[in-house]
Structures are given as structure tokens and as C-alpha cells.
XYZ file of C-alpha atoms in Angstrom:
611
model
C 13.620 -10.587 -7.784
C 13.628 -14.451 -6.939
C 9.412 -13.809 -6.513
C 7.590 -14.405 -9.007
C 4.259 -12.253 -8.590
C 2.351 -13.745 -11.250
C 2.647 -17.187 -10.235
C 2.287 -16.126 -7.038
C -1.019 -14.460 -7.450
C -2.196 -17.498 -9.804
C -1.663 -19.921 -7.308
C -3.459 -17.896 -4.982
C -6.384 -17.532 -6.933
C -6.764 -20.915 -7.397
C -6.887 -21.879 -3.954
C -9.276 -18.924 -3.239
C -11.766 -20.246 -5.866
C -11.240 -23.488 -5.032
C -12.271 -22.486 -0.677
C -14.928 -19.154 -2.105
C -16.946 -21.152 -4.307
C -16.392 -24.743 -2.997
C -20.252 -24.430 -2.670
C -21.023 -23.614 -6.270
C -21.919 -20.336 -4.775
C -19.600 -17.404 -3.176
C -18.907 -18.587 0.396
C -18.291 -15.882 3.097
C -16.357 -15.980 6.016
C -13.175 -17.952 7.225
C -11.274 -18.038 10.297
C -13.413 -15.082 11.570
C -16.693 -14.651 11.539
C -17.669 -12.481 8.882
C -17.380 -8.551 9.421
C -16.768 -5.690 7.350
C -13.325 -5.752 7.101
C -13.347 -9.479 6.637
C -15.247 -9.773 3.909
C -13.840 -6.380 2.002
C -10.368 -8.225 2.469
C -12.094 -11.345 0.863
C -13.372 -9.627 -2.499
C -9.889 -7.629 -2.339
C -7.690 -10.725 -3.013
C -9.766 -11.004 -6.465
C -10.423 -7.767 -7.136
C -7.029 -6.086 -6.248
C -4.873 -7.772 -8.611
C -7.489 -7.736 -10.939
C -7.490 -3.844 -11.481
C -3.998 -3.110 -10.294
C -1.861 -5.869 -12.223
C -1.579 -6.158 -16.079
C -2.932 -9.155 -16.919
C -5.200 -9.791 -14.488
C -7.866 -8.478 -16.024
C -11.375 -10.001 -15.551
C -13.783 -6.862 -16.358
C -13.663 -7.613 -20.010
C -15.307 -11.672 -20.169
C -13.814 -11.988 -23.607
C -10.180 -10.976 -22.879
C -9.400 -12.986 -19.616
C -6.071 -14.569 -20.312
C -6.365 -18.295 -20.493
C -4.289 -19.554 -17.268
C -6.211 -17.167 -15.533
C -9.328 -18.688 -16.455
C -7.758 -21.794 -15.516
C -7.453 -21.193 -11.796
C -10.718 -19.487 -11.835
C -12.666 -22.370 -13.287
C -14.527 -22.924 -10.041
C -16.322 -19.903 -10.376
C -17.203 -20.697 -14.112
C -17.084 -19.073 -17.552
C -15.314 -16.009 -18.820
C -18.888 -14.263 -18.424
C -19.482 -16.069 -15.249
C -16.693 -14.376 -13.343
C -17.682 -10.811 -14.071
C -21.070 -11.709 -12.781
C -20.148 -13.685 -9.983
C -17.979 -10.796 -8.385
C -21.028 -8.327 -9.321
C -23.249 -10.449 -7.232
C -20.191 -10.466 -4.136
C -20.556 -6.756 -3.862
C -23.790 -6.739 -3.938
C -24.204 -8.970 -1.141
C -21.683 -7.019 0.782
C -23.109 -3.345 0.279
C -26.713 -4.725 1.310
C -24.796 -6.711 4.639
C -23.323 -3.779 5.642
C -25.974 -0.987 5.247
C -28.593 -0.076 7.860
C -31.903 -0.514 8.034
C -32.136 2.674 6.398
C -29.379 1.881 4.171
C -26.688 3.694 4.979
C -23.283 1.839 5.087
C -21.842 0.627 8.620
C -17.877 0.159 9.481
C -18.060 -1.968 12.167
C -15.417 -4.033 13.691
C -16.979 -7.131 14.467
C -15.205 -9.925 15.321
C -11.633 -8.532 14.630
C -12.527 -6.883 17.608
C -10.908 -8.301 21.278
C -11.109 -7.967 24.859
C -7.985 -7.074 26.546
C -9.563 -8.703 29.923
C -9.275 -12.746 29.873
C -12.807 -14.267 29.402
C -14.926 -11.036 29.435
C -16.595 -10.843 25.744
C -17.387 -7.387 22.988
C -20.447 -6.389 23.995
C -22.838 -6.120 20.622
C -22.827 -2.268 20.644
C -18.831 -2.872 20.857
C -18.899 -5.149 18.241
C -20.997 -2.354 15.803
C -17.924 0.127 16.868
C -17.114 1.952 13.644
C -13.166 1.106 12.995
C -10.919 3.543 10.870
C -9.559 0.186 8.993
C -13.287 -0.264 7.899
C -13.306 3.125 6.525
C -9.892 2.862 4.487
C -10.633 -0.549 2.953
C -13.533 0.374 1.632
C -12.283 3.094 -0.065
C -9.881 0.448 -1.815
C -12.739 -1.734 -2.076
C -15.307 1.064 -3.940
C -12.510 2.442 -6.252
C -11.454 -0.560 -7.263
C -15.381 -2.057 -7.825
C -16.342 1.342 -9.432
C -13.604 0.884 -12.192
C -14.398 -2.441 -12.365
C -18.241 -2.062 -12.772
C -17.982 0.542 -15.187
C -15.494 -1.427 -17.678
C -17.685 -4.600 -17.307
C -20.727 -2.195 -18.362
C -19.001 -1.508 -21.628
C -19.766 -4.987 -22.297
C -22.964 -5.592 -21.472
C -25.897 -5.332 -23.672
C -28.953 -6.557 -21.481
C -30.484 -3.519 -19.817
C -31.552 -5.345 -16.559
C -27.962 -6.083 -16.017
C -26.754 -2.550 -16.806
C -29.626 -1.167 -14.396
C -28.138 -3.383 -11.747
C -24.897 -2.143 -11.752
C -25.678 1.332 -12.321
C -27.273 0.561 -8.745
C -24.712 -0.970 -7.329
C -22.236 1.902 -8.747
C -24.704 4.146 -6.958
C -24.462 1.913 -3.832
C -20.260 1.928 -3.612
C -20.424 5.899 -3.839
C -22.788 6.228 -0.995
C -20.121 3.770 0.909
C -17.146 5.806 -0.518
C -18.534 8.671 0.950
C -19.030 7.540 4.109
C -15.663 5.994 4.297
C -14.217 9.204 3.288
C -16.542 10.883 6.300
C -15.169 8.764 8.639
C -11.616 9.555 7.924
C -12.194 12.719 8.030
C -13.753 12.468 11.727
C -11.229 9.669 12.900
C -8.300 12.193 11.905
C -6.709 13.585 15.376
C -4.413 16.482 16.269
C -3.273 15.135 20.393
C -1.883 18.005 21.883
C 0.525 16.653 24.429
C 0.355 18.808 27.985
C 4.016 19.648 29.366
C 5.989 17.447 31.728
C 3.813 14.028 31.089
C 4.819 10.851 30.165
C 3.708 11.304 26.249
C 5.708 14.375 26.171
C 8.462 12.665 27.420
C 8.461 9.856 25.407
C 8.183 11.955 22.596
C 11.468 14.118 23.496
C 13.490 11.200 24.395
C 12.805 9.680 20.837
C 13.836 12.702 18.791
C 16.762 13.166 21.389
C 18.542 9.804 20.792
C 20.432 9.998 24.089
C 21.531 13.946 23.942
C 20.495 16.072 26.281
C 17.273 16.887 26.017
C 17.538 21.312 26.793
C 16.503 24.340 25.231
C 18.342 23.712 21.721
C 16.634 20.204 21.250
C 13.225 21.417 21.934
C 13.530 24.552 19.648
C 14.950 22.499 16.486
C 11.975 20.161 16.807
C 9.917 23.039 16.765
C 11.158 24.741 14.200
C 10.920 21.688 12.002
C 7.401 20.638 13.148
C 6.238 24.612 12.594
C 5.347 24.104 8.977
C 3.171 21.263 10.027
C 1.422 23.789 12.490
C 1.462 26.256 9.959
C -1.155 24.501 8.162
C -3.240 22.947 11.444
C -5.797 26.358 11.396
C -6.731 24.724 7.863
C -8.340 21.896 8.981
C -12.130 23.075 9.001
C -13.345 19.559 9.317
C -13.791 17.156 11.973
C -11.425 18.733 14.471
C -12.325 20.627 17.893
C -11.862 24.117 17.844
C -10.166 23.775 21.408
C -6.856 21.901 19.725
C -6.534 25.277 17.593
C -6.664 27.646 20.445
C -4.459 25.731 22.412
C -1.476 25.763 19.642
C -2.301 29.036 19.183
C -2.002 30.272 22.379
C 0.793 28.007 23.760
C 3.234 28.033 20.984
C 5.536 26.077 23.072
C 3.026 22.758 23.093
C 4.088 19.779 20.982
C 1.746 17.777 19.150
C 1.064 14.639 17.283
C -1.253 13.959 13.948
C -3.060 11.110 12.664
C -5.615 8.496 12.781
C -6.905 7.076 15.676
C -8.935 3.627 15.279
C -12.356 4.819 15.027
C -14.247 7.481 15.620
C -12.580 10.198 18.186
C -14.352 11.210 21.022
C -14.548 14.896 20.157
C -14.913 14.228 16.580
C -17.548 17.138 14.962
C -19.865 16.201 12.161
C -18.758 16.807 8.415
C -21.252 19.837 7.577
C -21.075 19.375 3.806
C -23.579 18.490 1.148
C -22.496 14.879 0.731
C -22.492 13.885 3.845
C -26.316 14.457 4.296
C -26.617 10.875 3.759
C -24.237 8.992 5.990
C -23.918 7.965 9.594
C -22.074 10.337 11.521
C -21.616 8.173 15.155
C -20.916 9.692 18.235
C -16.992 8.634 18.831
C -15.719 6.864 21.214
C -11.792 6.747 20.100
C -9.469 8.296 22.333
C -8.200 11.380 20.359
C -4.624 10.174 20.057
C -2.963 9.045 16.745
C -2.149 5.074 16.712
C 0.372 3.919 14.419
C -0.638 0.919 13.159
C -4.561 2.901 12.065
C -2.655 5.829 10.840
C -0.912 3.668 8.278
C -3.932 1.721 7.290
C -5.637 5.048 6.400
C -2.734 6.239 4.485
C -2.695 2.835 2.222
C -6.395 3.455 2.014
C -5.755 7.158 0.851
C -3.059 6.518 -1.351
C -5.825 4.299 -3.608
C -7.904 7.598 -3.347
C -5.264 10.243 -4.886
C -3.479 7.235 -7.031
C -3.586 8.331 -11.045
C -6.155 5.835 -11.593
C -8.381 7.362 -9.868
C -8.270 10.743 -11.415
C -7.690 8.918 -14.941
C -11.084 7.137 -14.404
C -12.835 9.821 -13.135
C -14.251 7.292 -9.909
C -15.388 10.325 -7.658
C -18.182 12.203 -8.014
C -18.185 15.675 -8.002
C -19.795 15.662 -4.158
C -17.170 13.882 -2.922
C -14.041 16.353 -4.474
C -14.783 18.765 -0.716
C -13.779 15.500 1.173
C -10.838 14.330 -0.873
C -9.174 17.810 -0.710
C -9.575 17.724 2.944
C -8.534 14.494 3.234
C -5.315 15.014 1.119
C -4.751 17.856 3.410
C -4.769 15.404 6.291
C -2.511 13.232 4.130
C 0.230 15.434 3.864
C 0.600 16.791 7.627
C 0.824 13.153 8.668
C 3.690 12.421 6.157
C 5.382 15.824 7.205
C 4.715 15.260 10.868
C 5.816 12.004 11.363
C 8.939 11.905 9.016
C 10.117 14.976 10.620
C 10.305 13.305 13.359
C 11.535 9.632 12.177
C 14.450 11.397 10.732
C 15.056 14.459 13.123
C 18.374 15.228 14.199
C 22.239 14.838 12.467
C 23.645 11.988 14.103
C 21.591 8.719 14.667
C 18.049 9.202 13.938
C 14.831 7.839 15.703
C 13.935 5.537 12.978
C 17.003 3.900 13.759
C 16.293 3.482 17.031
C 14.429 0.088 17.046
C 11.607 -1.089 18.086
C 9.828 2.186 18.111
C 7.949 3.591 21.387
C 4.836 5.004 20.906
C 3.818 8.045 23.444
C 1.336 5.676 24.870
C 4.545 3.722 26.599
C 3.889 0.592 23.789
C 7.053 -0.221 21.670
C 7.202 -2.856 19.146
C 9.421 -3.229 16.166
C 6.297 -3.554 14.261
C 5.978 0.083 15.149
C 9.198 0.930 13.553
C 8.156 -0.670 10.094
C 5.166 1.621 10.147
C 7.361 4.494 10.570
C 9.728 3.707 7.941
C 6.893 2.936 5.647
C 5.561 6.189 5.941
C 9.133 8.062 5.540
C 9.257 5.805 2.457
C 5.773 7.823 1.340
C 6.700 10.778 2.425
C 9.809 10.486 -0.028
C 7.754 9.542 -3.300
C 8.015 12.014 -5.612
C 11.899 12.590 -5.250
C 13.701 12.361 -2.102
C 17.042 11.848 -0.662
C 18.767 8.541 -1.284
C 20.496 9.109 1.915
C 17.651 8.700 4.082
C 16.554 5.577 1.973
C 19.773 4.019 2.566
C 19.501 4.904 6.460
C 15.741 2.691 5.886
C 17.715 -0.410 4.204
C 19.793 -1.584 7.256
C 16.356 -0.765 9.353
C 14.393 -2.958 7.161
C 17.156 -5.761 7.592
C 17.718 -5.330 11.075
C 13.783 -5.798 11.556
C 14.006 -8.770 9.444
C 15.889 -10.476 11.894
C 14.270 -9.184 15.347
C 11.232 -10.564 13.532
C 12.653 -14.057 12.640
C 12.021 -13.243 9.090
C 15.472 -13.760 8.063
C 16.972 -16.000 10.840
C 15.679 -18.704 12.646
C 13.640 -19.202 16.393
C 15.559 -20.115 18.977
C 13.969 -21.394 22.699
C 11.346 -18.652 24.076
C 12.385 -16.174 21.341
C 9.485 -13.336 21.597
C 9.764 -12.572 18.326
C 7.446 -15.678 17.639
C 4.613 -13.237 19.335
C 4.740 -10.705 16.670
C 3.266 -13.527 14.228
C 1.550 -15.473 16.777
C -0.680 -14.266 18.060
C 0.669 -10.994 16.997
C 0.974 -7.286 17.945
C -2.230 -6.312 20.683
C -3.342 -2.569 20.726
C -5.233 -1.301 23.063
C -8.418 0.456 21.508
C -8.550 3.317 24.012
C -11.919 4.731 24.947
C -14.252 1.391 23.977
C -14.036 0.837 27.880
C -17.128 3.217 28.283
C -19.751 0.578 27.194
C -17.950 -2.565 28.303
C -14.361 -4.358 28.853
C -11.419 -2.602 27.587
C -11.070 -4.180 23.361
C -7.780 -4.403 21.821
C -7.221 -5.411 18.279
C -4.557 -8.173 17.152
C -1.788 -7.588 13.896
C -0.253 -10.618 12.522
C 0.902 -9.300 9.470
C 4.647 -8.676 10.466
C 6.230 -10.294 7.759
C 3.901 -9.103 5.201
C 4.398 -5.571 6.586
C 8.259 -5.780 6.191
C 7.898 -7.152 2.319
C 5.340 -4.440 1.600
C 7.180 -1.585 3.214
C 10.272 -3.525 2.040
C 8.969 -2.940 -2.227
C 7.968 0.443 -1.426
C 11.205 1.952 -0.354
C 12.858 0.350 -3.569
C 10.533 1.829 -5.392
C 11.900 5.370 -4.462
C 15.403 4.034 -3.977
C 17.848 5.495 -7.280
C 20.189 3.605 -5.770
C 20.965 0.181 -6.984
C 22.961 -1.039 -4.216
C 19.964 -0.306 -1.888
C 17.430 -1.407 -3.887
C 19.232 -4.789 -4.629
C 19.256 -4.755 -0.438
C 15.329 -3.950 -0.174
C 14.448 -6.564 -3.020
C 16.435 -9.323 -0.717
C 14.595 -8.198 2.449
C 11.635 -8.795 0.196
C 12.424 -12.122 -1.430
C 13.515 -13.045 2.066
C 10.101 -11.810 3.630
C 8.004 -13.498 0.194
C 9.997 -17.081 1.358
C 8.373 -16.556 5.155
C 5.089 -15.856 4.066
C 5.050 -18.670 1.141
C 6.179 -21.507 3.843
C 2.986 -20.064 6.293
C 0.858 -21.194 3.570
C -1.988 -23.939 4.970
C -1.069 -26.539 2.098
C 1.583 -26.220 -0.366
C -0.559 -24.428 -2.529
C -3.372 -22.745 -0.096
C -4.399 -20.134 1.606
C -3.592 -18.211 5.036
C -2.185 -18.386 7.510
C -0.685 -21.295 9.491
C 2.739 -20.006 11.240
C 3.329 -23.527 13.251
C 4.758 -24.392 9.372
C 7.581 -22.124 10.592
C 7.764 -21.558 14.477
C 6.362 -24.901 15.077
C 5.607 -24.488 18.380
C 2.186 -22.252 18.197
C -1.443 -23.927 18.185
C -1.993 -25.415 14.733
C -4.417 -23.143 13.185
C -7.397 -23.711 11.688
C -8.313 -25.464 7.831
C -10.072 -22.024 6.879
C -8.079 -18.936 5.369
C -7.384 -15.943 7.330
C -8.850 -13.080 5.180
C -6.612 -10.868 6.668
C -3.640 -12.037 6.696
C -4.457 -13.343 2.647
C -5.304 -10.760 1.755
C -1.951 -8.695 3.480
C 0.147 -11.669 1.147
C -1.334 -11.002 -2.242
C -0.818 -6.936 -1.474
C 2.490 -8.348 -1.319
C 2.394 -9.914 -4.859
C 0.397 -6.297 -6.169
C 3.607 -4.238 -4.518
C 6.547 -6.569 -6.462
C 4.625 -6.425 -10.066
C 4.313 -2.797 -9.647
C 8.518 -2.660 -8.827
C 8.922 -5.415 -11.318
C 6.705 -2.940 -14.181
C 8.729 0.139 -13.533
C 11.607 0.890 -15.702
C 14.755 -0.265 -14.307
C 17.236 2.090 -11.978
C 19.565 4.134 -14.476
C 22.327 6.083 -13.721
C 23.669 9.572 -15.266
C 27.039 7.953 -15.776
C 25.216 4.800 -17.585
C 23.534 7.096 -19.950
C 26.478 9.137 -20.397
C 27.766 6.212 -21.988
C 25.182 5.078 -23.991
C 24.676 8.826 -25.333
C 28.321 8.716 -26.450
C 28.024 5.344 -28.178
C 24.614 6.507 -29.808
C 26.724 9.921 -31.054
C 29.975 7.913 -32.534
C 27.721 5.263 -34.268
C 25.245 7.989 -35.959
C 28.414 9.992 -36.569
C 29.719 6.740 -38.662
C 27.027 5.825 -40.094
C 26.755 9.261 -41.472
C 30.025 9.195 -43.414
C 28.919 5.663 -44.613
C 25.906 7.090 -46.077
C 28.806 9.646 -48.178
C 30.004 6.958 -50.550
C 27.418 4.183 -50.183
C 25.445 4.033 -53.811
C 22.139 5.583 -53.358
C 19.879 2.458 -55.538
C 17.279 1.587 -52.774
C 17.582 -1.705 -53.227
C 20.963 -2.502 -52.352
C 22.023 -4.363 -49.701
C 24.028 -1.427 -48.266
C 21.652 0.462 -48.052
C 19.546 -2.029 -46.286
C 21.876 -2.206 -43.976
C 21.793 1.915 -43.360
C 17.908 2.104 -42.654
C 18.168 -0.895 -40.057
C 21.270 0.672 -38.758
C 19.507 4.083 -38.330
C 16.221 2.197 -37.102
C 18.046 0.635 -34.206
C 19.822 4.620 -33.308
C 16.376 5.734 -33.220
C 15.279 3.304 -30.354
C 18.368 3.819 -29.033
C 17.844 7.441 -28.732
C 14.146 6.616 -26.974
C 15.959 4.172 -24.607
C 19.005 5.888 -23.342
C 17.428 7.761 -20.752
C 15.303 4.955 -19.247
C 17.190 1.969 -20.353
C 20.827 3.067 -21.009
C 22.490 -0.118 -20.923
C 19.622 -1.187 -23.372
C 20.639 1.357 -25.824
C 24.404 0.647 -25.597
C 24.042 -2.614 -26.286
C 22.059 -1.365 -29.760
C 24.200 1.044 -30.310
C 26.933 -1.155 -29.904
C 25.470 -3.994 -32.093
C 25.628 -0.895 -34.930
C 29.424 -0.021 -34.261
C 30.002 -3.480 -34.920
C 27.823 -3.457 -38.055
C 29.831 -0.391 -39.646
C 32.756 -1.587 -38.503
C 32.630 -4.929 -40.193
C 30.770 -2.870 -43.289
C 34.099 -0.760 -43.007
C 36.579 -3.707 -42.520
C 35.155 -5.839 -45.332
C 35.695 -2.137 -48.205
C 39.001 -2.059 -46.770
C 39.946 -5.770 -47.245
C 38.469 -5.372 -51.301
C 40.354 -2.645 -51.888
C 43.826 -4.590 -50.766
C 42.922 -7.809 -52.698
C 42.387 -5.051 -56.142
């Protein structure tokens, strides 16, 4: 990769010190008035890297790496910066808690008004929004592992007291986070002959005729998603049930709305006796760009860390096995239908229409980044290679990888960005919307995590340029050379210039960015069967060699020969661990030993012509 991750996220943290603690003291807000989302995204572009990149560390005060300290100076010491993020999170679970303490989601001022000068009403504002709920999952997994470590460390017993407090603070949150996915989870069942149902049809379709056959294939492949529907004991109206029982022939569509839906039951389980359980207001019909947020939010949730650590408690196990129910009908429903069909496929159909009537190629890079989940754990190349020349092609509608020319729209989907409409908030006041900027940051995210399931090398050198490409955007939108987010007049110049402070959100969306390519960068690189065919066969001749070496070579310890045998056999042996990983790694060892014996051999035969 032409990014470098590390520097990247070292040159972000020094700006962020430098504009957090500019004060002396942690600084909130930006751009936006502070909200919940704002100010979890905030934290995040510390704490993020911090627990999710190898050295980035800063849990353990006396093993901080020293250029890390360096960019951090601002918020002091090795044992300041520890401290200084405890005190952050406990400023933000007491801001957003009741006055009964129980946490609150709300949207705030990320929130908009889709009518020109009318203004979110404060009950609007308070709104519970699903992308509160998934970051602070993120946010309390990634504090409670961080917490805990730090604790290890600590000897005063005031300061252990306090964060066993705020440990018992970010479970209360995660819980409620995990509540509200559960009741912001949606299963639309789309009435026959209307506009939805249509749009729906005429994706999978992809211009064929749209009869009997069509409608019974997608059927048949969405029936294993139905299949498991009944399960769903949580959250959902017993009404969506009967109707898919009783109307087989109904089509549907699964996932997260942006808040609360409208006929959202409570959770009726022991740990969520504690929580806020709002009445919704969401319209119960799955939006994109919220059902991807919750699925980056849930992937933190099942992620190996989690369950290596131990971070839930055993009151919240009920709500992650729903929730990872939920999970994997929204990979299986919307994949089968990205990639239904033989010939061209919907996800190549770009920009993507959503059965609302809104289409966007934003819309599409959800979609592919949620085939791209739905294929971790072993999938078909083939349909990875059908998401490469997506993920270019969007690159360029998006003027990621080609230039603006006169009253190009793409320029919109960066500035001011994508607008969806938050359907139902019109009961209590004007119609709200909420704005996506992220574009760019999208396509390099989604971008890393199709090469990360690519075992192709062709493709993934493809994704990794759509990356880099995406990484050289997003590094010119930068405020200074070496600042913050997000200023697209660098690029476009022809928006507003934007303000001195950072955008949280769209900083935060970068240095994801930077967590996605160290995570490619720290897997082991693509391998081949034919590759370690090879090096297999060069490991077998070269052991094979050095065993009939080891027939006439003097057996004294000492000797130089058989020096030269142990380091020979030494080198086999991480050869051996190697080949299957790293073949070209272990033919190159194996090959440095054929040479070895080989000039061992060379150099007997020339003494015994010269006797």
C-alpha cells in the first residue's frame, strides 16, 4: 500500500491533541455542537487506534512507545494520558445520562430539517438515533478493555474505585445500546403492486421480465431468511409474523431503521430493567445508510476481542444472541439480493435505488460493503471480483479518482453530502433529515474490507489502489497540511470554505480508515496453492540433500560442517512453519540452503580433482 497507517494515525493524533487539549483541559465539541454521537466520535479517534492497532497502546503508562508520546505531549505524561482519557469518559457517561441516570442516544445537532428555515424542535433534537446506539457499543467495548488493562496498573484504591464505576457506568450504556438495536431492528413487509414492491422487483430483475419465474427464484432464495423471521422474539410486532405467515407470496425487507420504530415492543428481559425504552417514532422501514452503521457497531460486539476479554457481562449474553441473530438475516437478506440473478447483478447496477424511490451511489457502497461481510469467513472470489470494478467505477462517479468538471453533482455527495429523510420525526415538528459526507471515506473503508476477503491478488492489488486512491482524497481535505477534518474546497474548490474546527465525524470516519489498512497491512500476505506447491518441493529436495550430507560429514560437533548442517536444518524448520502462510518466504530459505549444499557439494568435488 502507498498509505502509511502509522504515520497517518500519528499525525492525526497530534493535531487532535494539539485542537482537544489546546485548553490544558479536554475540549468538547467542534464544527457541531456537541451531541452524543459527536463526542463518542471524538474519544473514538484516540481510543480506536489505541485498542485496535499494535502499537498504539496507551493503557499501560509505562509502555507507550516514544513517538507516540511525542504527538501526545499536549495532554502530558505517560501517566497523564491514561488519566486524561479516564476523565473524557467520565464526562461523557454523566452528559449523556438522565436525571435518573440512565444513558440517552440522542441526535442532537446532527439532526436537520428537510424544510428551509424551520428548526429541530428540542424533543426532536432528544430523538434516540440507531447511530447513537452502535457507536457506543464501539465506544464501551473499547473503554471497558481499556479501563480494565489501565487497572492492572494502578495501585491507589481511589483511582481503582473510580474506574470500577465508570466500568459499571459503560455496561449500563452497553446495554442500552444493545436495547436499542434490538428495538430499532425492522422486518417492512412490502404490500403487492406499490411502488416499494416495485422498486424492489425491478432491482433484482436487471431489465428481464419481471413474471412468475423471477418472483419465485427470489423467493426461493430469500426463504431461508424467512425461515428464521418466527425467531425473532424481541422487539418485533407480532402482526409482521402473521402476515408472512399467512401470505407466503409477500416480499420483505430487514434491517435498521434510524431510531426507534414506531411499533417497536419493549425488550422484556432482566437487563433491560434499567434502561430507557422510548416510544418510537422511526418509520418501520430498513435505511441503508443506519443498517450499515449498526452492522460496524455489531461487528465490534461479536469481534474475538471481545469474547477474548470477556467485556460482556453475563446479563447482556440474551441481547447479543439476539442481536447476532439480527446480524445474520441482514447479511443473508441483503446479499441475496445484491447478487441475485446469473447475468448482471444488482450491485452492479449503480447508484443503488432504495424502495423509498432515493438512489445514490453512496447507496451502492453500502451494499457492497455488506456483501463484502457477508463473505468473511470464506466466500467466492467471483463475487469479490464482480465488487472490484464496482468499487472503481464508484470511485470515479464520486470524483475520488478523477477530477470535477463544471456543475458535476458528484461534488454534492461530499458537500454537503448525501440527505436522508428521517421518516416519522414529522409527528412532533418539521420533517428532519440527516446529512453523510463520508463518501470517500466509505469507499476506502469498504474498499480494505473486500481485500481483506479477496484470495485473489489481482483483485486485491485493485481494492488496495481504490484505497490508496481514496487515502490521497481524504489526506488533501485535511484543514492544514497536518490537521484535522474536513475542508473539501482543498479539492472541489468551489464549496463554502469550512470552518477552523474539526468535523468529529468525518475525523473520526478518516482514522477508521487508517484502523482498516493496519489491520490488511497485519494479516499474512495472499498465498497461493501453486506458490506453496513450490516452496514444499524446494523444502523436500533441500532436506532430502542435506540428509545425504549428513551420511559422510564427520560427526565431531565442532566442525565447521557440521555447523553448517544445524543452521541448514534450522532455516528448513522455519521454512516448514512458513510455507503455508508465506510460501515465497520459505522458498527463498529453502533456496538460500540448496545453494549452501550445493556450494558444500561443489567445493568436496573440486578437492577431490586437485588430489
Amino acid at each position: 500500500m502507498r498509505t502509511n497507517p502509522r504515520q497517518h494515525i500519528l499525525d492525526t493524533w497530534r493535531a487532535f491533541a494539539r485542537e482537544t487539549f489546546s485548553s490544558g483541559e479536554w475540549a468538547w465539541g467542534g464544527r457541531y455542537p456537541s451531541n452524543s454521537i459527536s463526542d463518542a466520535e471524538q474519544i473514538l479517534v484516540l481510543l480506536y487506534p489505541a485498542t485496535e492497532v499494535p502499537g498504539f497502546r496507551l493503557d499501560r503508562p509505562d509502555a507507550i512507545e516514544d513517538d507516540v508520546l511525542a504527538v501526545l505531549k499536549p495532554m502530558g505524561s505517560g501517566l497523564d494520558i491514561p488519566m486524561r482519557m479516564l476523565e473524557a469518559l467520565e464526562d461523557y457517561l454523566a452528559r449523556y445520562a438522565d436525571e435518573e441516570g440512565r444513558p440517552t442516544f440522542g441526535g442532537g445537532s446532527y439532526l436537520l430539517t428537510e424544510e428551509p428555515g424551520a428548526e429541530v424542535k428540542p424533543e426532536q433534537a432528544e430523538y434516540d438515533i440507531t447511530e447513537s446506539y452502535s457507536i457506543s457499543v464501539t465506544l464501551c467495548l473499547s473503554a471497558k478493555g481499556f479501563l480494565r488493562e489501565f487497572q492492572r496498573t494502578v495501585e491507589r484504591r481511589e483511582l481503582q474505585s473510580r474506574i470500577d464505576v465508570a466500568v459499571t457506568a459503560l455496561d449500563l450504556r452497553l446495554t442500552a445500546a444493545m436495547v436499542g438495536l434490538l428495538r430499532s431492528f425492522v422486518v417492512n413487509v412490502l404490500s403487492p403492486d406499490t411502488p416499494a414492491e416495485a422498486v424492489l422487483l425491478r432491482t433484482v430483475s436487471q431489465g428481464r421480465a419481471v413474471g412468475r419465474t423471477l418472483t419465485q427464484d427470489l423467493r426461493g432464495q430469500l426463504q431461508p431468511v424467512r425461515d428464521k423471521l418466527p425467531e425473532l422474539t424481541f422487539g418485533l410486532p407480532p402482526e409482521n409474523e402473521q402476515i408472512l405467515r399467512d401470505d407466503p407470496e409477500r416480499f420483505f425487507e430487514c434491517g435498521w431503521t434510524w431510531g426507534v420504530a414506531q411499533d417497536a415492543a419493549d425488550i422484556d428481559l432482566p437487563a433491560a430493567e434499567d434502561v430507557r425504552q422510548p416510544q418510537g417514532v422511526a418509520e418501520s422501514r430498513p435505511v441503508l445508510h443506519f443498517t450499515v452503521n449498526a452492522l460496524d457497531g455489531l461487528a465490534d460486539l461479536f469481534s474475538i476481542r471481545t469474547s477474548r476479554q470477556g467485556l460482556l457481562t453475563p446479563e447482556q449474553q440474551p441481547l447479543r444472541e439476539a442481536l447476532n441473530l439480527r446480524w445474520g438475516l441482514a447479511l443473508q437478506y441483503w446479499s441475496t439480493i445484491a447478487t441475485f440473478g446469473s447475468a448482471r447483478w444488482p450491485i452492479e447496477d449503480v447508484p443503488w435505488q432504495s424502495t423509498d424511490g432515493q438512489s445514490s451511489p453512496y447507496f451502492s457502497e453500502l451494499v457492497v460493503s455488506i456483501v463484502a461481510l457477508a463473505q468473511q469467513g470464506g466466500g467466492a472470489d467471483g463475487t469479490i471480483g464482480r465488487s472490484v470494478a464496482v468499487l472503481e467505477e464508484l470511485g470515479q462517479r464520486g470524483l475520488v479518482s478523477r477530477r470535477a468538471t463544471d456543475d458535476d453533482r458528484g461534488v454534492l455527495l461530499h458537500d454537503p453530502g448525501v440527505l436522508m429523510a428521517l421518516r416519522g420525526s414529522e409527528e412532533e415538528g418539521p420533517p428532519l433529515a440527516r446529512s453523510y459526507n463520508g463518501y470517500a471515506a466509505t469507499l476506502a473503508k469498504t474498499a480494505l474490507r473486500v481485500a481483506s476477503v479477496s484470495t485473489s491478488r489481482r483483485n486485491r492489488a485493485r481494492l488496495i489502489e481504490v484505497a490508496d486512491t481514496a487515502v490521497d482524497h481524504l489526506l488533501a481535505r485535511r484543514q492544514q497540511p497536518d490537521g484535522l477534518w474536513d475542508h473539501p474546497d482543498n479539492i472541489f474548490h468551489r464549496s463554502d470554505p469550512a470552518p477552523s474546527t474539526p468535523a468529529w465525524d468525518m475525523t473520526h470516519n478518516v482514522v477508521e480508515v487508517f484502523v482498516a489498512a493496519s489491520s490488511l497491512v497485519s494479516a499474512p500476505p495472499l498465498a497461493d496453492q501453486g506458490q506453496v506447491d513450490q516452496a514444499n518441493a524446494k523444502i523436500a529436495e533441500a532436506r532430502h540433500i542435506l540428509d545425504q550430507e549428513r551420511l559422510t560429514a564427520p560427526t565431531a560437533g565442532g566442525s565447521l560442517l557440521q555447523k553448517l548442517l544445524r543452521e541448514a536444518e534450522q532455516s528448513l524448520n522455519r521454512a516448514d512453519s512458513l510455507a503455508s502462510k508465506r510460501p515465497a518466504t520459505a522458498a527463498a530459505l529453502a533456496d538460500k540452503v540448496l545453494r549452501d549444499l550445493d556450494e558444500l557439494a561443489f567445493a568436496r568435488q573440486a578437492a577431490s580433482r586437485s588430489a
